[in-house]
Amino acid sequence: MNENLFASFIAPTILGLPAAVLIILFPPLLIPTSKYLINNRLITTQQWLIKLTSKQMMTMHNTKGRTWSLMLVSLIIFIATTNLLGLLPYSFTPTTQLSMNLAMAIPLWASAVIMGFRSKIKNALAHFLPQGTPTPLIPMLVIIETISLLIQPMALAVRLTANITAGHLLMHLIGSATLAMSTINLPSTLIIFTILILLTILEIAVALIQAYVFTLLVSLYLHDNT
Amino acid sequence: MLSRVVLSAAATAAPSLKNAAFLGPGVLQATRTFHTGQPHLVPVPPLPEYGGKVRYGLIPEEFFQFLYPKTGPYVLGTGLILYALSKEIYVISAETFTALSVLGVMVYGIKKYGPFVADFADKLNEQKLAQLEEAKQASIQHIQNAIDTEKSQQALVQKRHYLFDVQRNNIAMALEVTYRERLYRVYKEVKNRLDYHISVQNMMRRKEQEHMINWVEKHVVQSISTQQEKETIAKCIADLKLLAKKAQAQPVM
């Protein structure tokens, strides 16, 4: 029996050695590379998916922004696979750890902003003031826009962490609810089990959507700043 | 150590490489030799087209075949599961139901959309192959067209003599026509000259005729003397008076 509700979120260690590194390095094993033109079905579908997402994501950038395409595509694939693998029972999801998400969000956001300030200072500073504000409001609005800019990496990291963690927690809670009700009242167990199934479907969607949202926002910051 | 040996050897071989300290890492890579084995002289056997057969997506078929002589694999599996459950080696917890729902959704998804995805992947591969095949066929078609054109050209060459005959006939006709034209012109010129001579002769004769007549008239007129003229005139007047008498008589009647 797991000790408490949050046992699945502690970073796993094997005899004191962090296994989280191995767990983070595992998803690329599921995406094989191939030097042939005609592959098996797995590689064909994966390559088709990656081509689709990369085309969809990188069309809105100019040449300078497209140098980030490898970074963004690998980001979305990593987050999607890690989230989906975390839905399996007794698995550990690295994206539930705020440390990892901060480590992903802060460098990406910072590099986008710094790139923007280095190349086009006027454009980057112009983001601080929306068009058409009445003059007395300007100082306050600049402060608000600055805060909104500085909070972007935090928001990115915390959004991903909170969504995935909340999903996992909910699944755990409803699972334990079914466990408890299974001894008391069987039909209600079935109802709760149905809720669990619906939640699973939601979790799968959330896993994919969060990956997409993360990457989309980073690409948006990039677009503003190239 | 090997890199140092190579460095000293390089330094002795080429004195310009004496300051080769910066080549250190590169030299280490250079000492790693690739392609040391013999290249394959025959084509390497191709990779198998389909992977090994798997039951339930996880357990390879060989496992079942291995177990069948000794014990039934399903019985073994059931026994292991029941043993783990009863001895609480595997504890039924909240995670169990989560696992049940996740695996249930996954199995449902695979069963329902698996063939669709498989067909889609096959279609993608087929499209790639079809593209290459089309390129090949286009090339073959192009060459075939060239061959056919060449053959038709060769066939046409056989019939070229008709063209030459027609041209020859044309030229012969043109030559004939020019010859006849020139002949006719010559005839006309000659006739012109001869006509000229004839008309000159005619004119001369006419002129001589007229001259002779005039001469004769003149001399005749000269030869009539004055006496004869008076006699002739008196005779004419007498004749006329006679005639007048005869004439006058008749209208009265």
XYZ file of C-alpha atoms in Angstrom:
479
model
C 0.000 0.000 0.000
C 1.369 3.423 -0.842
C 1.983 5.435 2.285
C 0.131 8.526 1.275
C -1.372 10.275 -1.626
C 1.852 11.925 -2.701
C 4.061 8.872 -2.714
C 4.009 8.697 -6.459
C 5.530 12.152 -6.714
C 8.742 11.661 -4.774
C 11.765 11.395 -7.019
C 12.552 7.700 -7.219
C 15.913 6.469 -6.067
C 17.497 3.078 -6.463
C 19.671 2.416 -3.433
C 20.250 6.110 -3.012
C 21.051 6.770 -6.646
C 18.666 9.007 -8.521
C 16.704 6.965 -11.009
C 14.947 10.091 -12.233
C 17.745 10.582 -14.752
C 17.063 7.166 -16.236
C 13.361 7.845 -16.253
C 13.846 11.159 -18.032
C 16.137 9.503 -20.582
C 13.708 6.663 -21.299
C 11.142 8.221 -23.724
C 13.559 8.672 -26.658
C 13.947 4.903 -26.717
C 10.352 4.718 -27.861
C 10.976 6.913 -30.896
C 13.335 4.972 -33.145
C 15.393 6.514 -35.892
C 15.824 4.908 -39.238
C 17.991 5.543 -42.228
C 15.630 3.770 -44.651
C 12.954 5.321 -46.786
C 10.336 2.627 -46.155
C 10.045 1.722 -42.487
C 7.792 -0.289 -40.265
C 4.460 1.167 -39.188
C 5.673 2.592 -35.915
C 8.447 4.641 -37.426
C 6.269 5.712 -40.342
C 3.485 7.032 -38.105
C 5.919 8.719 -35.732
C 7.766 10.405 -38.573
C 4.482 11.550 -40.088
C 3.334 12.966 -36.733
C 6.601 14.787 -36.139
C 6.521 16.234 -39.636
C 2.955 17.410 -39.099
C 3.649 19.084 -35.756
C 6.855 20.718 -36.887
C 5.210 22.131 -40.010
C 2.225 23.336 -38.018
C 4.381 24.990 -35.401
C 7.128 26.582 -37.409
C 5.206 28.183 -40.256
C 4.542 31.351 -38.318
C 8.188 32.122 -37.653
C 10.672 33.922 -39.824
C 14.092 32.548 -40.717
C 15.639 33.528 -37.402
C 12.832 31.948 -35.437
C 13.046 28.729 -37.425
C 16.529 28.089 -36.075
C 14.645 27.111 -32.915
C 12.656 24.380 -34.669
C 14.753 21.494 -33.357
C 14.416 22.814 -29.815
C 10.655 23.318 -29.993
C 9.842 20.034 -31.706
C 11.956 18.039 -29.299
C 10.325 19.961 -26.440
C 6.804 19.070 -27.481
C 7.707 15.442 -28.110
C 9.474 15.143 -24.771
C 6.631 16.652 -22.773
C 3.980 14.644 -24.628
C 5.732 11.294 -24.220
C 6.643 11.935 -20.606
C 3.093 12.913 -19.734
C 1.595 9.934 -21.528
C 4.039 7.494 -19.976
C 3.169 8.905 -16.567
C -0.380 7.644 -16.964
C 0.789 4.040 -16.750
C 0.390 2.523 -13.307
C 3.246 2.790 -10.853
C 5.198 5.152 -13.046
C 6.926 8.394 -12.251
C 6.262 11.520 -14.264
C 9.189 13.922 -14.333
C 6.959 16.803 -15.354
C 5.240 16.719 -11.976
C 8.411 18.093 -10.432
C 8.443 21.874 -10.417
C 12.229 21.805 -10.538
C 12.265 20.178 -13.938
C 9.596 22.424 -15.371
C 11.355 25.525 -14.127
C 14.546 24.208 -15.667
C 12.713 23.911 -18.967
C 10.766 27.162 -18.837
C 13.243 29.723 -17.532
C 16.083 29.215 -20.040
C 13.708 29.113 -22.992
C 11.812 32.228 -21.968
C 14.982 34.083 -20.972
C 16.712 33.301 -24.247
C 13.697 34.504 -26.228
C 13.493 37.766 -24.282
C 17.228 38.423 -24.330
C 17.326 37.728 -28.063
C 14.538 40.245 -28.498
C 16.300 42.884 -26.442
C 19.570 42.355 -28.251
C 18.303 42.593 -31.774
C 15.283 44.845 -31.767
C 15.355 46.987 -28.615
C 12.566 49.311 -29.628
C 10.192 46.510 -30.540
C 10.964 44.631 -27.352
C 10.381 47.679 -25.183
C 7.244 48.552 -27.104
C 5.623 45.384 -25.762
C 5.466 47.094 -22.406
C 2.800 49.514 -23.518
C -0.273 48.449 -25.454
C -1.505 50.782 -28.143
C -4.101 53.361 -27.442
C -3.801 53.773 -23.687
C -4.886 57.117 -22.225
C -1.914 59.136 -21.021
C -2.543 59.220 -17.236
C -2.617 55.415 -17.110
C 0.810 54.931 -18.726
C 3.049 54.532 -15.622
C 0.737 52.013 -14.030
C 0.372 50.102 -17.256
C 4.120 49.879 -17.775
C 4.498 48.400 -14.292
C 1.728 45.917 -14.952
C 3.194 44.868 -18.306
C 6.620 44.416 -16.753
C 5.185 42.188 -14.055
C 3.260 40.272 -16.690
C 6.442 39.738 -18.670
C 8.480 38.622 -15.685
C 5.822 36.192 -14.571
C 5.777 34.309 -17.897
C 8.398 31.643 -17.033
C 6.826 31.047 -13.648
C 3.446 30.684 -15.273
C 4.787 28.236 -17.846
C 6.423 26.001 -15.269
C 3.682 26.149 -12.683
C 0.945 25.589 -15.279
C 2.503 22.366 -16.476
C 3.315 21.113 -12.981
C -0.076 21.937 -11.553
C -2.063 20.396 -14.402
C -0.208 17.106 -14.465
C 0.033 16.827 -10.704
C -3.626 17.628 -10.242
C -4.585 15.038 -12.813
C -2.524 12.345 -11.178
C -3.860 13.228 -7.755
C -7.457 13.111 -8.945
C -6.938 9.712 -10.515
C -5.397 8.432 -7.319
C -8.216 9.821 -5.177
C -10.998 8.455 -7.323
C -9.168 5.139 -7.509
C -9.040 4.939 -3.755
C -12.719 5.960 -3.658
C -13.582 2.986 -5.863
C -11.441 0.794 -3.661
C -13.254 1.947 -0.573
C -16.718 1.651 -2.145
C -15.994 -1.825 -3.542
C -16.486 -3.336 -0.122
C -19.548 -1.260 0.718
C -21.799 -0.848 -2.295
C -21.086 -2.426 -5.671
C -23.308 -0.380 -8.063
C -21.860 2.897 -6.810
C -18.466 1.341 -7.386
C -19.396 0.931 -10.988
C -20.506 4.558 -11.197
C -17.281 5.759 -9.684
C -15.342 3.472 -11.978
C -17.079 5.067 -14.929
C -15.999 8.451 -13.611
C -12.490 7.106 -13.406
C -12.589 6.000 -17.014
C -13.805 9.389 -18.140
C -11.073 10.987 -16.104
C -8.513 8.784 -17.788
C -9.656 9.971 -21.157
C -9.395 13.535 -19.899
C -5.925 12.892 -18.591
C -4.745 11.623 -21.912
C -6.081 14.745 -23.530
C -4.545 16.946 -20.839
C -1.191 15.274 -21.275
C -1.126 16.100 -24.937
C -2.650 19.522 -24.566
C -0.224 20.653 -21.914
C 2.677 19.710 -24.110
C 1.154 21.680 -26.905
C 0.401 24.681 -24.754
C 3.886 24.823 -23.333
C 5.517 24.662 -26.687
C 3.047 27.037 -28.235
C 3.681 29.683 -25.638
C 7.418 29.393 -25.993
C 7.057 29.728 -29.717
C 4.833 32.746 -29.167
C 7.464 34.437 -27.041
C 9.925 33.584 -29.768
C 7.725 35.104 -32.412
C 7.407 38.308 -30.475
C 11.111 38.580 -30.106
C 12.563 37.617 -33.492
C 50.680 7.467 -25.610
C 49.971 6.440 -29.127
C 49.164 10.065 -29.961
C 52.594 11.148 -28.687
C 54.249 8.566 -30.904
C 52.252 9.808 -33.847
C 53.157 13.415 -32.973
C 56.881 12.742 -32.895
C 56.650 10.780 -36.101
C 54.776 13.626 -37.718
C 57.336 16.120 -36.413
C 60.209 14.190 -37.947
C 58.335 13.716 -41.185
C 57.368 17.352 -41.674
C 59.395 19.991 -39.794
C 56.557 22.491 -40.199
C 54.469 20.375 -37.852
C 56.852 21.015 -34.924
C 54.377 23.423 -33.341
C 51.775 20.684 -33.352
C 50.649 21.053 -29.778
C 47.327 22.413 -30.883
C 46.844 19.310 -33.006
C 46.663 17.146 -29.903
C 42.962 16.297 -29.811
C 42.717 16.079 -33.579
C 45.587 13.662 -33.658
C 43.871 11.486 -31.110
C 40.870 11.312 -33.383
C 43.128 10.630 -36.352
C 44.627 7.612 -34.664
C 41.152 6.120 -34.357
C 40.920 4.301 -37.640
C 37.617 3.484 -39.265
C 36.719 0.889 -41.852
C 39.391 -1.505 -40.673
C 37.462 -4.644 -41.581
C 37.104 -6.043 -45.042
C 34.176 -4.571 -46.944
C 31.383 -6.987 -47.767
C 31.925 -8.459 -51.193
C 28.396 -9.853 -51.490
C 25.211 -7.932 -50.730
C 24.429 -7.994 -47.023
C 21.229 -9.995 -46.378
C 18.302 -7.590 -46.074
C 16.580 -6.857 -42.784
C 13.451 -8.914 -42.116
C 10.313 -7.142 -43.280
C 8.168 -7.897 -40.235
C 9.221 -8.185 -36.627
C 8.777 -11.279 -34.517
C 5.216 -12.300 -33.647
C 4.016 -11.070 -30.270
C 0.972 -12.099 -28.245
C -0.898 -9.461 -26.259
C 1.573 -6.875 -27.533
C 4.136 -7.761 -24.902
C 5.073 -11.412 -24.787
C 6.864 -12.921 -27.778
C 5.504 -16.069 -29.346
C 8.708 -17.962 -28.652
C 7.915 -17.778 -24.933
C 4.684 -19.665 -25.490
C 6.346 -22.223 -27.724
C 9.094 -22.677 -25.157
C 6.583 -23.367 -22.397
C 4.117 -25.572 -24.249
C 5.972 -28.879 -23.864
C 6.416 -28.305 -20.153
C 3.397 -26.423 -18.890
C 0.599 -24.340 -20.275
C 1.662 -20.674 -20.305
C -1.837 -19.435 -19.490
C -2.051 -21.737 -16.495
C 1.363 -20.538 -15.403
C 0.289 -16.923 -15.775
C -2.956 -17.363 -13.909
C -1.185 -19.222 -11.156
C 1.433 -16.522 -10.755
C -1.183 -13.777 -10.638
C -3.327 -15.581 -8.077
C -0.265 -16.335 -5.994
C 0.818 -12.703 -6.004
C -2.699 -11.570 -5.075
C -3.303 -14.051 -2.327
C 0.025 -13.582 -0.631
C -0.365 -9.803 -0.917
C 2.848 -9.595 -2.914
C 0.769 -7.403 -5.170
C -1.521 -5.276 -3.045
C -4.834 -4.086 -4.451
C -4.756 -0.356 -3.907
C -6.101 2.795 -5.489
C -3.450 2.385 -8.111
C -5.071 -0.887 -9.197
C -8.236 0.773 -10.328
C -6.266 3.542 -12.002
C -4.247 0.884 -13.786
C -7.424 -0.949 -14.772
C -8.980 2.166 -16.252
C -5.829 3.269 -18.083
C -5.172 -0.167 -19.522
C -8.830 -0.549 -20.392
C -8.878 2.716 -22.294
C -5.628 1.814 -24.044
C -6.861 -1.624 -25.106
C -10.132 -0.149 -26.313
C -8.293 2.480 -28.313
C -5.905 -0.005 -29.864
C -8.645 -2.438 -30.784
C -10.811 0.245 -32.296
C -8.290 2.411 -34.125
C -5.388 0.007 -34.556
C -6.245 -1.234 -38.047
C -6.993 2.328 -39.162
C -3.577 3.549 -38.050
C -1.907 0.505 -39.573
C -3.616 1.129 -42.904
C -2.664 4.773 -42.727
C 0.987 3.927 -42.163
C 0.890 1.413 -45.000
C -0.705 4.016 -47.237
C 2.073 6.503 -46.416
C 4.708 3.957 -47.343
C 2.869 3.023 -50.489
C 2.695 6.662 -51.501
C 6.454 6.947 -51.179
C 6.962 3.829 -53.237
C 4.413 4.987 -55.792
C 6.264 8.268 -56.210
C 9.531 6.502 -56.913
C 7.788 4.024 -59.186
C 6.200 6.874 -61.083
C 9.551 8.550 -61.554
C 10.952 5.318 -62.902
C 7.979 4.780 -65.211
C 8.191 8.347 -66.453
C 11.818 7.844 -67.315
C 11.065 4.558 -69.093
C 8.191 6.174 -70.969
C 10.392 9.046 -72.028
C 13.009 6.703 -73.391
C 10.345 4.593 -75.096
C 8.979 7.695 -76.797
C 12.457 8.581 -77.975
C 12.879 5.081 -79.410
C 9.561 5.286 -81.235
C 10.397 8.683 -82.666
C 13.724 7.362 -83.868
C 12.068 4.359 -85.521
C 9.515 6.518 -87.297
C 12.286 8.799 -88.481
C 14.123 5.807 -89.885
C 10.976 4.648 -91.683
C 10.558 8.099 -93.154
C 14.092 8.037 -94.469
C 13.178 4.995 -96.583
C 10.485 6.997 -98.340
C 12.651 9.979 -99.046
C 13.103 9.045 -102.754
C 9.520 10.046 -103.499
C 10.384 13.512 -102.383
C 13.449 13.589 -104.553
C 11.512 12.343 -107.619
C 8.918 15.028 -107.219
C 11.585 17.660 -106.871
C 13.375 16.358 -109.927
C 10.170 16.445 -111.963
C 9.486 19.968 -110.819
C 12.896 21.138 -111.866
C 12.618 19.443 -115.253
C 9.282 21.098 -115.875
C 10.650 24.459 -114.889
C 13.576 24.047 -117.258
C 11.213 23.040 -120.089
C 9.037 26.030 -119.468
C 11.938 28.459 -119.516
C 13.262 26.878 -122.710
C 9.916 27.275 -124.446
C 9.576 30.814 -123.311
C 12.931 31.753 -124.689
C 12.177 29.938 -127.945
C 9.006 31.905 -128.365
C 10.771 35.141 -127.649
C 13.368 34.381 -130.268
C 10.627 33.626 -132.786
C 8.924 36.914 -132.007
C 12.096 38.912 -132.383
C 12.900 37.338 -135.724
C 9.349 37.896 -137.005
C 9.603 41.489 -135.887
C 12.727 42.075 -137.947
C 11.251 40.349 -141.014
C 8.011 42.332 -140.733
C 10.029 45.463 -140.648
C 11.734 44.593 -143.924
C 8.436 43.672 -145.545
C 6.778 46.881 -144.515
C 9.742 48.846 -145.781
C 9.434 47.116 -149.158
C 5.686 47.768 -149.312
C 6.160 51.353 -148.553
C 8.811 51.745 -151.222
C 6.573 50.172 -153.843
C 3.655 52.392 -152.898
C 5.780 55.436 -153.022
C 7.145 54.479 -156.442
C 3.609 53.817 -157.651
C 2.380 57.170 -156.514
C 5.339 58.899 -157.982
C 4.780 57.243 -161.320
C 1.125 58.180 -161.389
C 1.903 61.745 -160.519
C 4.541 61.911 -163.259
C 2.218 60.459 -165.829
C -0.573 62.839 -164.859
C 1.710 65.802 -165.011
C 2.983 64.960 -168.421
C -0.472 64.273 -169.775
C -1.714 67.534 -168.443
C 1.304 69.250 -169.957
C 0.705 67.599 -173.292
C -2.781 69.022 -173.645
C -2.106 72.204 -175.799
C -4.186 75.331 -175.589
C -5.779 74.841 -179.032
C -6.968 71.391 -178.255
C -8.358 72.639 -174.931
C -10.464 75.321 -176.666
C -11.774 72.847 -179.220
C -12.702 70.366 -176.564
C -14.487 73.037 -174.511
C -16.539 74.260 -177.593
C -17.553 70.702 -178.401
C -18.680 70.120 -174.872
C -20.773 73.287 -174.911
C -22.470 72.238 -178.177
C -23.227 68.832 -176.784
C -24.624 70.371 -173.711
C -26.949 72.660 -175.715
C -28.305 69.753 -177.620
C -28.912 67.890 -174.451
C -30.568 70.894 -172.957
C -33.013 71.149 -175.886
C -33.851 67.543 -175.565
C -34.263 67.872 -171.851
C -36.427 70.961 -172.019
C -38.926 69.372 -174.186
C -39.842 66.623 -171.848
C -40.936 68.485 -168.668
C -43.520 70.410 -170.662
C -45.272 67.186 -171.392
